[in-house]
PDB file of C-alpha atoms in Angstrom:
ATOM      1  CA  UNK Y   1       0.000   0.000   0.000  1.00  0.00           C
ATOM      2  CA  UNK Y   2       2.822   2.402   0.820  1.00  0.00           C
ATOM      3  CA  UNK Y   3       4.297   1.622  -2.786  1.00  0.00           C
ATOM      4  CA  UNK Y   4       1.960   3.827  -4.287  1.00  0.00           C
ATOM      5  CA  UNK Y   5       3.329   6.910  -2.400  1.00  0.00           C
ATOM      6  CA  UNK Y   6       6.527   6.134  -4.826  1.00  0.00           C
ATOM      7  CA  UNK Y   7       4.426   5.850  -7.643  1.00  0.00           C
ATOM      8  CA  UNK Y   8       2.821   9.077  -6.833  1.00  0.00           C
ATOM      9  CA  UNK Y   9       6.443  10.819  -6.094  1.00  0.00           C
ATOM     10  CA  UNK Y  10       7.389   9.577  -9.222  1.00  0.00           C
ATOM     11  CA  UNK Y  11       4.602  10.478 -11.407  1.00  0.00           C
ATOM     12  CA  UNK Y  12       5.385  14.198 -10.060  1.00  0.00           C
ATOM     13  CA  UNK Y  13       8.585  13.971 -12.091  1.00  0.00           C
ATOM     14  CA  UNK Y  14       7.254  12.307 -15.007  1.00  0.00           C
ATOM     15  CA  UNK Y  15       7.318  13.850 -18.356  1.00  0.00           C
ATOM     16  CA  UNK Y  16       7.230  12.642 -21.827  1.00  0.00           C
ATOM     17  CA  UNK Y  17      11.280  12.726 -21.697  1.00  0.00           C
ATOM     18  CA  UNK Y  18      12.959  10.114 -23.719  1.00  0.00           C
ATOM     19  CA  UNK Y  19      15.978   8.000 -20.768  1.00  0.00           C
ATOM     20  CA  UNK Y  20      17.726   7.413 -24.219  1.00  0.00           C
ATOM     21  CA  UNK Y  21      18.342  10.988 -24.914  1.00  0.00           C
ATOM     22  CA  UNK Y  22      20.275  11.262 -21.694  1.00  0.00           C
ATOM     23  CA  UNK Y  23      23.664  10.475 -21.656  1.00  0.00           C
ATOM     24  CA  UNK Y  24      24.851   8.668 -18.385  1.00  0.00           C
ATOM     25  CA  UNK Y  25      27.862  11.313 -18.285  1.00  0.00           C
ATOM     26  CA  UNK Y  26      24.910  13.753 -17.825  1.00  0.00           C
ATOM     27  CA  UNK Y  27      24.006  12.454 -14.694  1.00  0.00           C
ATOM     28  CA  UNK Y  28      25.517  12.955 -11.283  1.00  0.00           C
ATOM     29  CA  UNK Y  29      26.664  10.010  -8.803  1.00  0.00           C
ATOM     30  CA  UNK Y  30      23.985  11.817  -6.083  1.00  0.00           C
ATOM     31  CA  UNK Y  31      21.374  12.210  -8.647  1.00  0.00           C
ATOM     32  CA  UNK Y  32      21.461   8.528 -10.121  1.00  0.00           C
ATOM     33  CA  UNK Y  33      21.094   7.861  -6.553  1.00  0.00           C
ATOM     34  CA  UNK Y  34      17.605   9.473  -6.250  1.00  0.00           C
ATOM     35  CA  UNK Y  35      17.004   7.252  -9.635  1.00  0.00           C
ATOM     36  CA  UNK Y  36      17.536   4.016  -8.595  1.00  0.00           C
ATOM     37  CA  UNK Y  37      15.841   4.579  -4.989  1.00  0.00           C
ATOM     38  CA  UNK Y  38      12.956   6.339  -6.919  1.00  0.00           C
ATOM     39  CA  UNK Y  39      13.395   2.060  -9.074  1.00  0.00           C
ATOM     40  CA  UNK Y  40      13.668   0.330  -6.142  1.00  0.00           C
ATOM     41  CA  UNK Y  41      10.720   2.038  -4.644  1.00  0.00           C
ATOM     42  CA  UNK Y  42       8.375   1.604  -7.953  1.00  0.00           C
ATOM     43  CA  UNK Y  43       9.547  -1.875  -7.901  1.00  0.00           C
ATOM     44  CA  UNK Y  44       8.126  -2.537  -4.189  1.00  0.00           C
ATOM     45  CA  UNK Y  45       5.499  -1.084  -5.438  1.00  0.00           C
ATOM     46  CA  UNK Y  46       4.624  -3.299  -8.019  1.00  0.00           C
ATOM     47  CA  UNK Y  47       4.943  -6.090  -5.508  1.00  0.00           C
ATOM     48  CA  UNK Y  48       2.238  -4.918  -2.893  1.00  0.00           C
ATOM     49  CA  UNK Y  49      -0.091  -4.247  -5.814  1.00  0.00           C
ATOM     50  CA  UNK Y  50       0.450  -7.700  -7.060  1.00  0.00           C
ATOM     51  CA  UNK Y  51      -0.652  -9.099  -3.576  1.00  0.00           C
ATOM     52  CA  UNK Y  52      -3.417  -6.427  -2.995  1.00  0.00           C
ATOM     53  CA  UNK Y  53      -5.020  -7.866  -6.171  1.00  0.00           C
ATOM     54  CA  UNK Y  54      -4.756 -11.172  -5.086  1.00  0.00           C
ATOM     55  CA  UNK Y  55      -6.195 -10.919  -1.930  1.00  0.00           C
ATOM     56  CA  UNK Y  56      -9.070 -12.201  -0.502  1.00  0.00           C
ATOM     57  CA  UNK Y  57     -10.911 -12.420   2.672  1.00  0.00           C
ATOM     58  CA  UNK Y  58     -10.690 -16.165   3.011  1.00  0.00           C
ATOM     59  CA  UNK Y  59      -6.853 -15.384   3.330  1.00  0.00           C
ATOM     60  CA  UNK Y  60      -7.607 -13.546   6.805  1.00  0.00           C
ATOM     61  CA  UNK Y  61      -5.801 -11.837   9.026  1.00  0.00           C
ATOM     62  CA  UNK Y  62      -2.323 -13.672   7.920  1.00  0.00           C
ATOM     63  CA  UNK Y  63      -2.650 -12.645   4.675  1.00  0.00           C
ATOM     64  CA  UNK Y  64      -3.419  -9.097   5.675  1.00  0.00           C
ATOM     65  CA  UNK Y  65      -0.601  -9.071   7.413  1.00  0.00           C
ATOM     66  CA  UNK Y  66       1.722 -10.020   4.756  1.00  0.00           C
ATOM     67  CA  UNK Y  67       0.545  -7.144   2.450  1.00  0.00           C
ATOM     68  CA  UNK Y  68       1.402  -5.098   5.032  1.00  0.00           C
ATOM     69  CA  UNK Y  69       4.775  -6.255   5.818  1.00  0.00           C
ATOM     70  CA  UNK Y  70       5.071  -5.517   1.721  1.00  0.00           C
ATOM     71  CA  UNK Y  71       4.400  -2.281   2.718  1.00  0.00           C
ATOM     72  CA  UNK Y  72       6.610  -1.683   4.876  1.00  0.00           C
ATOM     73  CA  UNK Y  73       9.242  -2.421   2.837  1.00  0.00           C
ATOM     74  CA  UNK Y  74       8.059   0.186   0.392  1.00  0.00           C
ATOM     75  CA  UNK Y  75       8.126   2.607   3.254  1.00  0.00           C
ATOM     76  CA  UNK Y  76      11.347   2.046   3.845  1.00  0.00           C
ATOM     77  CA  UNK Y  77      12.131   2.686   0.419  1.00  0.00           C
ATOM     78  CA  UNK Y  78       9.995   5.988  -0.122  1.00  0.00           C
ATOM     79  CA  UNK Y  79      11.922   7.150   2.925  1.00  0.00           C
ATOM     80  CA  UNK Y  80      15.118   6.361   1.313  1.00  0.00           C
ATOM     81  CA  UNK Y  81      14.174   7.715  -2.095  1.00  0.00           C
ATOM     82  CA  UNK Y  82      13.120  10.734   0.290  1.00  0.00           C
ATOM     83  CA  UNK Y  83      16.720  11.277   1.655  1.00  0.00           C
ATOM     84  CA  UNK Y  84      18.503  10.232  -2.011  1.00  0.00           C
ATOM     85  CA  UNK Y  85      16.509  12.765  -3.649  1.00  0.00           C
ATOM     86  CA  UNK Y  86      15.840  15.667  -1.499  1.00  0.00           C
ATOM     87  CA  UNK Y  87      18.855  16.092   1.094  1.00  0.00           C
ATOM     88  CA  UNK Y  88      21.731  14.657  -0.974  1.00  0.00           C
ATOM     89  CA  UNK Y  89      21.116  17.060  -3.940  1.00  0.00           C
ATOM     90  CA  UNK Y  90      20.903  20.656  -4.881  1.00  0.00           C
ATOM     91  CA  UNK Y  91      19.176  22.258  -8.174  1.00  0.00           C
ATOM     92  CA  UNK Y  92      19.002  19.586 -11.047  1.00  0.00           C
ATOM     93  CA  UNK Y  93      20.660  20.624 -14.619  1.00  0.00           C
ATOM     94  CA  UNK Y  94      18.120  19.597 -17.122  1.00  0.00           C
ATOM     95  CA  UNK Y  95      19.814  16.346 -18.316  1.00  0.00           C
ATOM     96  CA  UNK Y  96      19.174  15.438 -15.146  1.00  0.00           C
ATOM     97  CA  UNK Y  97      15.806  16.194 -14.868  1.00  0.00           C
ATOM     98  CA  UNK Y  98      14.953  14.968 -18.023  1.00  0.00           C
ATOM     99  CA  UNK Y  99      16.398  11.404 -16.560  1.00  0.00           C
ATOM    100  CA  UNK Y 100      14.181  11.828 -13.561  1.00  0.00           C
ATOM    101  CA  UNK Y 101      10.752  12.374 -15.451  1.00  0.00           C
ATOM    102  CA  UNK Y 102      11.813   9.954 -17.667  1.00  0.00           C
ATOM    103  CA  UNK Y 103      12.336   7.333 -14.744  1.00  0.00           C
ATOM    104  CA  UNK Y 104       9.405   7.990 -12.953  1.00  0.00           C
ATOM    105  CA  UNK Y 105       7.291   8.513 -15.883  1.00  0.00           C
ATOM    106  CA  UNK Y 106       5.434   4.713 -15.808  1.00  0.00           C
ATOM    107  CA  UNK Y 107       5.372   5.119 -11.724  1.00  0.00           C
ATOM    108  CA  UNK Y 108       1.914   7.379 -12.168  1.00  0.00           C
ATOM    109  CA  UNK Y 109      -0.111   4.561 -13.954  1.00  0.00           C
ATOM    110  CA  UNK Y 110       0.799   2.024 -11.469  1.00  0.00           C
ATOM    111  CA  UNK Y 111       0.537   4.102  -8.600  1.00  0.00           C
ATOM    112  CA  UNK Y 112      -3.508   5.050  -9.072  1.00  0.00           C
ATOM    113  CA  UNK Y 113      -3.661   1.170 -10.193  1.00  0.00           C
ATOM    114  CA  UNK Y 114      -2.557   0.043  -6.640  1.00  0.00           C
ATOM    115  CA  UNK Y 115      -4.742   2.648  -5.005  1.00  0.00           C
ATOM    116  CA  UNK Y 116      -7.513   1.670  -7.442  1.00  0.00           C
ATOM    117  CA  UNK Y 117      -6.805  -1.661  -6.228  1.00  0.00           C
ATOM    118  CA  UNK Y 118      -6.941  -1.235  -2.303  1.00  0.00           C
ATOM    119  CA  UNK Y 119     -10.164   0.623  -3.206  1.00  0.00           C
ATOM    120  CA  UNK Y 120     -11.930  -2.525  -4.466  1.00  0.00           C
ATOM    121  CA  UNK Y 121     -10.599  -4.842  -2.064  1.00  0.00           C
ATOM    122  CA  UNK Y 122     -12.342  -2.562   0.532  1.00  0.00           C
ATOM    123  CA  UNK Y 123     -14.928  -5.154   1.531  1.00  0.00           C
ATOM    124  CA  UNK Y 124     -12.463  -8.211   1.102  1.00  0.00           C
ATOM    125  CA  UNK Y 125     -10.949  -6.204   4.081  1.00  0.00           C
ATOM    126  CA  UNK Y 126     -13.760  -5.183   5.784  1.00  0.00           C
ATOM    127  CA  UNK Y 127     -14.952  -8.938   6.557  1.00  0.00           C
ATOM    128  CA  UNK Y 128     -11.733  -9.446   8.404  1.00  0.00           C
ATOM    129  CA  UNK Y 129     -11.277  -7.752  12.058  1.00  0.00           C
ATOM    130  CA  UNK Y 130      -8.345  -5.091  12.107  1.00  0.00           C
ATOM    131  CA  UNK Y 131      -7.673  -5.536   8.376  1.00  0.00           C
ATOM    132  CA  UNK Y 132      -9.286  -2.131   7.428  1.00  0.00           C
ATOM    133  CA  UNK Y 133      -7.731  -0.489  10.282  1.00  0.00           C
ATOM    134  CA  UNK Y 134      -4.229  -1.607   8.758  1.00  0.00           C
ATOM    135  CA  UNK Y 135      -4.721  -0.543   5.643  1.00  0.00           C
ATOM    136  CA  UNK Y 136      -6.031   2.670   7.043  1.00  0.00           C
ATOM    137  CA  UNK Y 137      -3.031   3.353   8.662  1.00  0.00           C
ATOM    138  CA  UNK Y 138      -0.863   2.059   5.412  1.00  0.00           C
ATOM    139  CA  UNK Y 139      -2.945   4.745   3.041  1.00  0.00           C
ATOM    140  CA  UNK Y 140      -2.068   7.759   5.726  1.00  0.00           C
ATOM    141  CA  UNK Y 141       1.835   6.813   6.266  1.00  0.00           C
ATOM    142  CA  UNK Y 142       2.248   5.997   2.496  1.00  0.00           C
ATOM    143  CA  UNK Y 143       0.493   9.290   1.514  1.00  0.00           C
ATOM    144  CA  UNK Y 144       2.286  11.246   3.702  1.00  0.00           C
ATOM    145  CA  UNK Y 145       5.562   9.402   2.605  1.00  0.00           C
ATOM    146  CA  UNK Y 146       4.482  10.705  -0.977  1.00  0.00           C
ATOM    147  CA  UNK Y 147       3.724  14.424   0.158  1.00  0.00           C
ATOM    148  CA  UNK Y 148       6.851  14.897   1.523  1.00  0.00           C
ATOM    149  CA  UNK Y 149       8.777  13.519  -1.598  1.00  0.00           C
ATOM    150  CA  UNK Y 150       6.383  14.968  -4.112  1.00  0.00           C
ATOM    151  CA  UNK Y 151       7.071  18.658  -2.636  1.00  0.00           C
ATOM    152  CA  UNK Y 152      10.669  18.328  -2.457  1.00  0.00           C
ATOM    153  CA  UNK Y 153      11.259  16.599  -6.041  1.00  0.00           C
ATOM    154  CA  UNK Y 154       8.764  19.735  -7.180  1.00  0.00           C
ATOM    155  CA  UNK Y 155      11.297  22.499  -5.536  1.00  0.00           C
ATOM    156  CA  UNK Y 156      14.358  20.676  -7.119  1.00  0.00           C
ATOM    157  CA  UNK Y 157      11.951  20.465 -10.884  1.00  0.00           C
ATOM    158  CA  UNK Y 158      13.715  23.232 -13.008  1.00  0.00           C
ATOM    159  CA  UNK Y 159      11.098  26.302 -13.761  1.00  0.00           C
ATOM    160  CA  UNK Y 160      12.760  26.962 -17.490  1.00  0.00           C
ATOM    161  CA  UNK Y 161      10.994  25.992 -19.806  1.00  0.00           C
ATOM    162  CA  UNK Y 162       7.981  25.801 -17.758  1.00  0.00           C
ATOM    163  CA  UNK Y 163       6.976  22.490 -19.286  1.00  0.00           C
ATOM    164  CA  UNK Y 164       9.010  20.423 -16.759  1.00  0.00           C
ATOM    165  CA  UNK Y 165       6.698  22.111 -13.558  1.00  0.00           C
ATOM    166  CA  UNK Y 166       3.625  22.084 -15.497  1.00  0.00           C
ATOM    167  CA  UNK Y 167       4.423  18.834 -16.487  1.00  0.00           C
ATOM    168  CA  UNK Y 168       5.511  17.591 -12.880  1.00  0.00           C
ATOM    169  CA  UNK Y 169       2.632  19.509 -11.063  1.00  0.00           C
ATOM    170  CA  UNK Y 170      -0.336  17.667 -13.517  1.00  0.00           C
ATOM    171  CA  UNK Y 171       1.300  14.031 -12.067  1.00  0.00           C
ATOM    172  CA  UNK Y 172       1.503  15.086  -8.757  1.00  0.00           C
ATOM    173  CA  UNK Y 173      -2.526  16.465  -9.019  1.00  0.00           C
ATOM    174  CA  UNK Y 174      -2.861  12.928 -10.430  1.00  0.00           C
ATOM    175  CA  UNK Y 175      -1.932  10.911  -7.643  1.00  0.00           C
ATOM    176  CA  UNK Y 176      -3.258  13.236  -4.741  1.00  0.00           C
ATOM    177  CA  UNK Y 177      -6.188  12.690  -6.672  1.00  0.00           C
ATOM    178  CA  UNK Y 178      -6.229   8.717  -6.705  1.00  0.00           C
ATOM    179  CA  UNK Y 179      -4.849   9.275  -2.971  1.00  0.00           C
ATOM    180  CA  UNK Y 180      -8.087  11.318  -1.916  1.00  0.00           C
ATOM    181  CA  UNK Y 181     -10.456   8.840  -3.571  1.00  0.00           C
ATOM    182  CA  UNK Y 182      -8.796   6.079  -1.337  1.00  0.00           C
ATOM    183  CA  UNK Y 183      -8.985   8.204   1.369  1.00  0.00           C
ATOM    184  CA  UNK Y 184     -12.614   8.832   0.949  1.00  0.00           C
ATOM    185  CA  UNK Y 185     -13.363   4.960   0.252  1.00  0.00           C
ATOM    186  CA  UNK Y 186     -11.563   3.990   3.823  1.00  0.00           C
ATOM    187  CA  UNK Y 187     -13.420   7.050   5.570  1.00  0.00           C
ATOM    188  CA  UNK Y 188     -10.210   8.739   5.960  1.00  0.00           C
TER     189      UNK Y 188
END
């Protein structure tokens, strides 16, 4: 569940930039840092929403449990992605950001799939007790995880041309958006 807050931070990056036209001499050691954290975090991601759509209630609280430890570990990873991208770098040249959007461009899709996801499986987690309260508690910590990455990878966005922070801003409205209506779903 806390996946999709990297999916989210990385759809606030995500432009229609093409990772070939970057050169890797382009990119910084701190910067392809905050790339593969921003990876490893999408690719968590992709495993929680793999077990959130397999879930059912006949699992119970076990198998709950497991999607949560899953989330977890994409915590842990937002948080790094979090430190990688936001206190180990200054300004980004445009190379770089242009490797950043381009890296986080496929993270948007998947992360309103997973949330889409933990929306239906609402009532598979209702009809177990404390499920619901879990995932409750996953959807705040993951979308605060995502806040907190999606404002500081929109300071660091260049502002010339404009495209990039229109661009970033539109992915970032995106997943608050997919956010609130999993929010609203979970009465939270």
């Amino acid at each position: 569940m806390r996946a999709f807050s990297t999916l989210f931070i990385a759809a606030a990056f995500a432009l229609s930039a093409n990772a070939a036209s970057v050169s890797k001499r382009d990119i910084s050691p701190a910067v392809q840092l905050c790339l593969d954290s921003i990876t490893s975090a999408g690719a968590q991601l992709e495993v929680v929403n793999t077990a959130v759509l397999a879930f059912t209630s006949s699992v119970g609280i076990i198998g709950a449990n497991k999607i949560h430890t899953l989330e977890q570990v994409l915590e842990t990873r937002l948080k790094k992605a979090g430190t990688d991208c936001c206190v180990q770098i200054g300004a980004i040249t445009l190379p770089e950001a242009d490797a950043v959007l381009a890296t986080v461009e496929v993270l948007v899709p998947k992360v309103t799939s997973a949330l889409s996801a933990i929306t239906s499986k609402k009532s598979q987690f209702d009809a177990i007790f404390l499920a619901t309260a879990i995932v409750k508690n996953d959807i705040k910590a993951l979308d605060t995880q995502t806040k907190t990455l999606d404002a500081c990878l929109i300071a660091k966005t260049p502002i010339d041309p404009p495209s990039y922070l229109i661009t970033a801003n539109g992915y970032v409205t995106e997943i608050n958006n997919a956010f609130s209506a999993a929010r609203s779903a979970y009465g939270i």
